[in-house]
Short mmCIF file of C-alpha atoms in Angstrom, two decimals:
data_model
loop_
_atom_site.label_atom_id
_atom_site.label_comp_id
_atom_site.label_asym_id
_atom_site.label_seq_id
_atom_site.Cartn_x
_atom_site.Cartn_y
_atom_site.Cartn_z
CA UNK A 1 0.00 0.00 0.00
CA UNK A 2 2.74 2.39 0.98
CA UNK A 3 4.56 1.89 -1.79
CA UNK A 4 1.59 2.45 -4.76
CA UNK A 5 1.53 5.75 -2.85
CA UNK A 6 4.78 6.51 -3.08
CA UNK A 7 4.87 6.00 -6.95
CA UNK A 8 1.47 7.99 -7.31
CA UNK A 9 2.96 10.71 -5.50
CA UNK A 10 6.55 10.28 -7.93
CA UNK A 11 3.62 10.49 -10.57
CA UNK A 12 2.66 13.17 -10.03
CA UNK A 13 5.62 14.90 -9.25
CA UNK A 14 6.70 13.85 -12.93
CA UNK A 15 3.77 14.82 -14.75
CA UNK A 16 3.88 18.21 -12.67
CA UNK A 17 7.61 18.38 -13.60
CA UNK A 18 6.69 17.59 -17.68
CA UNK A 19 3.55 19.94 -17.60
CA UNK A 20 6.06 22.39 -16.93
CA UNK A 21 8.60 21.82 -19.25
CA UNK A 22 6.07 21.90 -21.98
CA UNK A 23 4.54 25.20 -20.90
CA UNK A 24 8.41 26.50 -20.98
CA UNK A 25 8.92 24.90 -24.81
CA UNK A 26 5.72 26.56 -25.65
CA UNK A 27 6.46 30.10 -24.59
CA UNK A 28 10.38 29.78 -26.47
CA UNK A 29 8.56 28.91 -29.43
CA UNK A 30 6.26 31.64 -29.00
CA UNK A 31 9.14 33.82 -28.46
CA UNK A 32 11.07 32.60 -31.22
CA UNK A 33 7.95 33.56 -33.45
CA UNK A 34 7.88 36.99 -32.38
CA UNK A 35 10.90 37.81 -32.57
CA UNK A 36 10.84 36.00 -35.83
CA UNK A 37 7.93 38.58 -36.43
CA UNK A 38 9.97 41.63 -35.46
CA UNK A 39 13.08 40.36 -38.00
CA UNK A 40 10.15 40.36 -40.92
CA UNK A 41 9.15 43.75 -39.94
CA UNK A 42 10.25 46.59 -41.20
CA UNK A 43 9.42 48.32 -37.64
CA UNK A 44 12.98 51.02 -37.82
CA UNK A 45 11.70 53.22 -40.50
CA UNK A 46 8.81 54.62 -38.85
CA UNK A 47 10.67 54.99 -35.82
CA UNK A 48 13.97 56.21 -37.28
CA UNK A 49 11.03 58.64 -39.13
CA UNK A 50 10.43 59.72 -35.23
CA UNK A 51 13.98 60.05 -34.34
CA UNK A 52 14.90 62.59 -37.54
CA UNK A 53 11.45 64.60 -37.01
CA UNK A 54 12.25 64.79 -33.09
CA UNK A 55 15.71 65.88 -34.08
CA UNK A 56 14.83 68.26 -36.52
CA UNK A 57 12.24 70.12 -34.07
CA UNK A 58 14.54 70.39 -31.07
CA UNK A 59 17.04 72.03 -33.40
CA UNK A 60 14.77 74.69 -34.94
CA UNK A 61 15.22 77.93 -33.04
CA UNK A 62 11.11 78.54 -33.50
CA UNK A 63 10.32 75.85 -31.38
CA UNK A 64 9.91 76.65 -27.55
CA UNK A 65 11.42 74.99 -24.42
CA UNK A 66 8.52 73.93 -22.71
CA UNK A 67 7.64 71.89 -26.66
CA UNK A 68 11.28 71.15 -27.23
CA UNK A 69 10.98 69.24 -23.22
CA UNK A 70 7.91 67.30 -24.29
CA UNK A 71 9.60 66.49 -28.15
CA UNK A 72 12.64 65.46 -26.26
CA UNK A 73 10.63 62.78 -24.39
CA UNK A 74 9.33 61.36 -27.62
CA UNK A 75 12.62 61.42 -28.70
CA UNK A 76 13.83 59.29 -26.02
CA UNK A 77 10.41 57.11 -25.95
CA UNK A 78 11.67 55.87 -29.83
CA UNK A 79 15.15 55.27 -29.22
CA UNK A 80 14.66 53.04 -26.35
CA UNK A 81 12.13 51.37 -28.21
CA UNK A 82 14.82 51.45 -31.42
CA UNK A 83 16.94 49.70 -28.83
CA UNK A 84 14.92 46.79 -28.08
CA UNK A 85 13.89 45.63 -31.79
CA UNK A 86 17.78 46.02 -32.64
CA UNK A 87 18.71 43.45 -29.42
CA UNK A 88 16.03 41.55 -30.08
CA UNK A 89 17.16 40.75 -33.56
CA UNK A 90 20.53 40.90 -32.31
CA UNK A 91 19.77 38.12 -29.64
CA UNK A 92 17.92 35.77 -32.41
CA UNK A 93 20.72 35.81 -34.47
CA UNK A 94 23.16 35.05 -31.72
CA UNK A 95 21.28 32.25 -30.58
CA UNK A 96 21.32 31.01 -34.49
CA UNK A 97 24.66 31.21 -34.58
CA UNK A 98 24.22 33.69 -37.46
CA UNK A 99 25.67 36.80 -36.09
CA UNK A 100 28.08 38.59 -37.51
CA UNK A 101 30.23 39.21 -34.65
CA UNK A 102 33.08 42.47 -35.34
CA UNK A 103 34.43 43.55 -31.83
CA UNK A 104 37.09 46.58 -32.03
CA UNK A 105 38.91 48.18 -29.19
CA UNK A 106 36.40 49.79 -26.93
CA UNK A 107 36.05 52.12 -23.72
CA UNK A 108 34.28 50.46 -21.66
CA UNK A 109 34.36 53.46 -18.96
CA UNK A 110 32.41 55.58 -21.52
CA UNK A 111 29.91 52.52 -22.53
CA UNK A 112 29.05 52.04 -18.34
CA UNK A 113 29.05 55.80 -18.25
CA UNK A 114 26.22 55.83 -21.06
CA UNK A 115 24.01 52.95 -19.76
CA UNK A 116 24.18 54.66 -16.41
CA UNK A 117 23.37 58.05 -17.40
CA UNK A 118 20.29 56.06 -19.67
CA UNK A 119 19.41 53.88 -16.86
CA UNK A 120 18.70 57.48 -14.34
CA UNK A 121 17.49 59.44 -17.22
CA UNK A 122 14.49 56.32 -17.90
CA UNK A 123 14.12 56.12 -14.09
CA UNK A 124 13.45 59.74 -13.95
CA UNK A 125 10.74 59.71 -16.63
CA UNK A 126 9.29 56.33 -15.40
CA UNK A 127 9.10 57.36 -11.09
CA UNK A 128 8.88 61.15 -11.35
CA UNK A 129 9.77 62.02 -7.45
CA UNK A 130 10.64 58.33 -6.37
CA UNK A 131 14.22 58.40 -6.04
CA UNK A 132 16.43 55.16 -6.85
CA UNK A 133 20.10 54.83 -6.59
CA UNK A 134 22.37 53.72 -9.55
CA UNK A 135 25.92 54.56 -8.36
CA UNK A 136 29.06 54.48 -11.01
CA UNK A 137 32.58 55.27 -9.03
CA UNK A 138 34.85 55.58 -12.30
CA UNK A 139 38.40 54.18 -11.86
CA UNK A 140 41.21 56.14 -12.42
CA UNK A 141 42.24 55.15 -15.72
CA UNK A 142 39.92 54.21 -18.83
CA UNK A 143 39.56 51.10 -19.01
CA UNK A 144 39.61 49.62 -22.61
CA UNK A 145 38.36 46.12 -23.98
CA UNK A 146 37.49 44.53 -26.66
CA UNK A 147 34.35 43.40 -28.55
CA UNK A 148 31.24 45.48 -29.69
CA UNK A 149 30.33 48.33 -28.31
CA UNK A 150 26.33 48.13 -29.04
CA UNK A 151 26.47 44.80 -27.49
CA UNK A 152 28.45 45.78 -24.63
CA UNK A 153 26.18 48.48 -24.08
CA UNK A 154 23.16 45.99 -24.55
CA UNK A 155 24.90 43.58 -21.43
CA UNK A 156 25.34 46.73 -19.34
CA UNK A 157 22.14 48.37 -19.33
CA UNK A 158 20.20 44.95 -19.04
CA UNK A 159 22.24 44.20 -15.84
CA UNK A 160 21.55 47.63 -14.13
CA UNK A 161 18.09 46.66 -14.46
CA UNK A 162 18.17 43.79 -13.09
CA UNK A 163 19.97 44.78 -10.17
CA UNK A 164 17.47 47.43 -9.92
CA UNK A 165 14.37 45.06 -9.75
CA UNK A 166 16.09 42.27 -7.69
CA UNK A 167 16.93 45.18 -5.24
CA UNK A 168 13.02 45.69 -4.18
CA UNK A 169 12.15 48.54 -2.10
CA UNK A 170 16.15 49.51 -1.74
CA UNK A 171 15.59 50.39 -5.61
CA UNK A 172 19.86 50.55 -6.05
CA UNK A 173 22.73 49.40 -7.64
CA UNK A 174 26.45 50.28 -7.60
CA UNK A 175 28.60 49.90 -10.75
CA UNK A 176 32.38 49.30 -10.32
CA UNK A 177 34.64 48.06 -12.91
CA UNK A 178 38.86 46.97 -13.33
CA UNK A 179 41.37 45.05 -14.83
CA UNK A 180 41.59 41.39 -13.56
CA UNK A 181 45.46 39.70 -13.53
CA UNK A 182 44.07 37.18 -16.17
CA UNK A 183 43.67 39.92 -18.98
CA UNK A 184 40.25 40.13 -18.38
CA UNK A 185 38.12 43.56 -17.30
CA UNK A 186 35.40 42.52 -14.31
CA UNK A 187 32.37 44.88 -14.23
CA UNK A 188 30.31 44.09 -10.95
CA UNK A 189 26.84 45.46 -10.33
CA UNK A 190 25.95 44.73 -6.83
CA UNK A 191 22.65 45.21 -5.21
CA UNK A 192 20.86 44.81 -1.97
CA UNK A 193 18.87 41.23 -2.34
CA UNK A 194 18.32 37.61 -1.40
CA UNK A 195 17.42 35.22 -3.65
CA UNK A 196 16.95 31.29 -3.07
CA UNK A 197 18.83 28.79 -4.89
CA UNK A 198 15.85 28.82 -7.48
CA UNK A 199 15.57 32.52 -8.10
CA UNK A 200 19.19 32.31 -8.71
CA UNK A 201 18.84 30.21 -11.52
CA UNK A 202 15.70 31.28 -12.98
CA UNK A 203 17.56 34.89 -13.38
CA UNK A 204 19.98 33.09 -16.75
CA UNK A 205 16.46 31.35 -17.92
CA UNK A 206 15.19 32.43 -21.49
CA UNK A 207 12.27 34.05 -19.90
CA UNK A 208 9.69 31.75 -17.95
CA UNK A 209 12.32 32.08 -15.39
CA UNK A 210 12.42 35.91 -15.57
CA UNK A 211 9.05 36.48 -15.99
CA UNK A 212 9.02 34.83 -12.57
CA UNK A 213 11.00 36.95 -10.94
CA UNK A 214 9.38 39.97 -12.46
CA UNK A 215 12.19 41.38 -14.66
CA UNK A 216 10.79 39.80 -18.06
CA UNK A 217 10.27 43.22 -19.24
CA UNK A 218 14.06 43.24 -19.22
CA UNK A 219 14.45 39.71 -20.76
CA UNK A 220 16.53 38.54 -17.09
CA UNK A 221 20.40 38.26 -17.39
CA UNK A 222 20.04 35.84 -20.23
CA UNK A 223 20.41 38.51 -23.02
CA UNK A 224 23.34 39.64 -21.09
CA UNK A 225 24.67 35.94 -20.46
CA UNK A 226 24.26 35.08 -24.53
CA UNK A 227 25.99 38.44 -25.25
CA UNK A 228 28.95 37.72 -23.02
CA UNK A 229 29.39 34.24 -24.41
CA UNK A 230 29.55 35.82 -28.08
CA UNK A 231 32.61 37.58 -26.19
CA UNK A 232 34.51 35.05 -25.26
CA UNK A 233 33.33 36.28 -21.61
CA UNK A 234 31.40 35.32 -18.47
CA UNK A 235 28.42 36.02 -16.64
CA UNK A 236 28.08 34.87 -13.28
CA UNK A 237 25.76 35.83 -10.16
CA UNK A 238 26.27 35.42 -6.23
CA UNK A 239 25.42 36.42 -3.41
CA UNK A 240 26.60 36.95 0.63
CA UNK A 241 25.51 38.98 3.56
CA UNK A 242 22.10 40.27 1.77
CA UNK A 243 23.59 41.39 -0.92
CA UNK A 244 23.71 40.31 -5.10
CA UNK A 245 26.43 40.74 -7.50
CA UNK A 246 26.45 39.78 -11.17
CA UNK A 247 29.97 39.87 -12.11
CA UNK A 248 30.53 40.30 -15.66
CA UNK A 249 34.34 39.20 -16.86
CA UNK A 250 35.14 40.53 -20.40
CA UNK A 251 38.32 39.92 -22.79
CA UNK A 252 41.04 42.88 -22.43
CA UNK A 253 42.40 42.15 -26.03
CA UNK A 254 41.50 40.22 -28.59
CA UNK A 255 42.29 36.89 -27.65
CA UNK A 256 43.09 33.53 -29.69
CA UNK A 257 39.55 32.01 -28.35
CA UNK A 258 38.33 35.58 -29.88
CA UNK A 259 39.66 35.22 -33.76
CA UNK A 260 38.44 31.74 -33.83
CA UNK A 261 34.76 33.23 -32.74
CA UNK A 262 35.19 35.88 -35.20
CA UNK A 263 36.06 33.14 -37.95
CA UNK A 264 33.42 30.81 -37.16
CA UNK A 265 30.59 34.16 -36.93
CA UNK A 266 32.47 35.16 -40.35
CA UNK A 267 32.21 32.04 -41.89
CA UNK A 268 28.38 31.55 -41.42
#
């Protein structure tokens, strides 16, 4: 007797377990149509339409500041959005293997600067009065890699999100980054936050996993995690005393591993 329970209860455990795993191949196929959708779509015209026009008007010496404020937030309303179609097509085609990956010597103290100053200038628009933290302490020197700038900018951004939801009602993050001994440059964006052994690993989930945790606006630290593996780089999270760190490790030069990346996205 004990023992038909004990296999109705792994029973249902499995078909639990397989109900959802299904649900999870479901929504990546969804995904993959949409974004599939957004590749067929010739959505940057109108939008790069907005840009120019928005452009144009904040130039012209007719148009007043109090129009020129509101024109500026259209202006920044497109080119976020212009953002997200380009990594979303930028993500499929990494995950097809199809991208065609041409990294160049980069600052990445000027890329961190720019997702930061993004990252409070969307905060500002987005919470008004509410008031939340994203702290950059530049180092001394400028630190240079090596890889794509667009991208890097992509893994940057999408990380001081993160930080930012994970963080709850603390609503911070603090941005430092150096040169590693191994000829690497670490970027770390720690955050106040606890999350279980689950959470932890849902965060480098497609997006089930995200959604989860509430960041699947932000698409979790997978787009980040895929970008950083076209890099011939890392993305890894912990944790201790209450607080989060994603630690993102990035090549200093263009390594050996690098070329034969760069051959093999070439070659496709």
């Amino acid at each position: 007797m004990l023992a038909r329970v004990k296999t109705h209860v792994a029973l249902g455990l499995s078909r639990r377990e397989l109900h959802n795993t299904i649900d999870t191949l479901v929504e990546n196929v969804q995904l993959n149509e949409e974004l599939e959708q957004i590749k067929n779509t010739n959505l940057k015209r109108p939008l790069a339409s907005v840009l120019q026009l928005a452009e144009s008007l904040q130039s012209n010496p007719a148009v007043g500041f109090e129009p020129k404020e509101s024109i500026g937030l259209i202006h920044n309303a497109a080119y976020e959005m212009l953002g997200l179609i380009n990594q979303s097509q930028d993500l499929l085609l990494i995950e097809r293997g199809e991208y065609q990956f041409q990294p160049e010597q980069i600052s990445l103290t000027e890329i961190t600067f720019k997702a930061v100053f993004q990252v409070r200038r969307t905060l500002q628009r987005e919470q008004g009065g509410e008031q939340a933290k994203v702290e950059f302490q530049a180092p001394d020197e400028r630190i240079m890699g090596w890889g794509e700038s667009l991208l890097c900018y992509s893994m940057i951004e999408n990380l001081l999100w993160n930080g930012l939801v994970l963080s709850g009602s603390s609503n911070q993050v603090k941005v430092e980054i150096a040169k590693s001994e191994e000829s690497k440059i670490v970027l770390n964006v720690s955050f106040p936050a606890q999350l279980s052994d689950r959470e932890q690993q849902a965060l480098f989930e497609r997006s089930a996993g995200a959604m989860s945790l509430g960041i699947g606006r932000r698409g979790g630290a997978y787009i980040a995690c895929k970008m950083a593996q076209l890099h011939q780089g890392e993305l890894t999270f912990s944790q201790e005393g209450g607080s989060g760190r994603f630690e993102l490790a990035l090549p200093q030069d263009r390594s050996t591993d690098m070329r034969m990346s760069l051959d093999r996205s070439v070659g496709n």
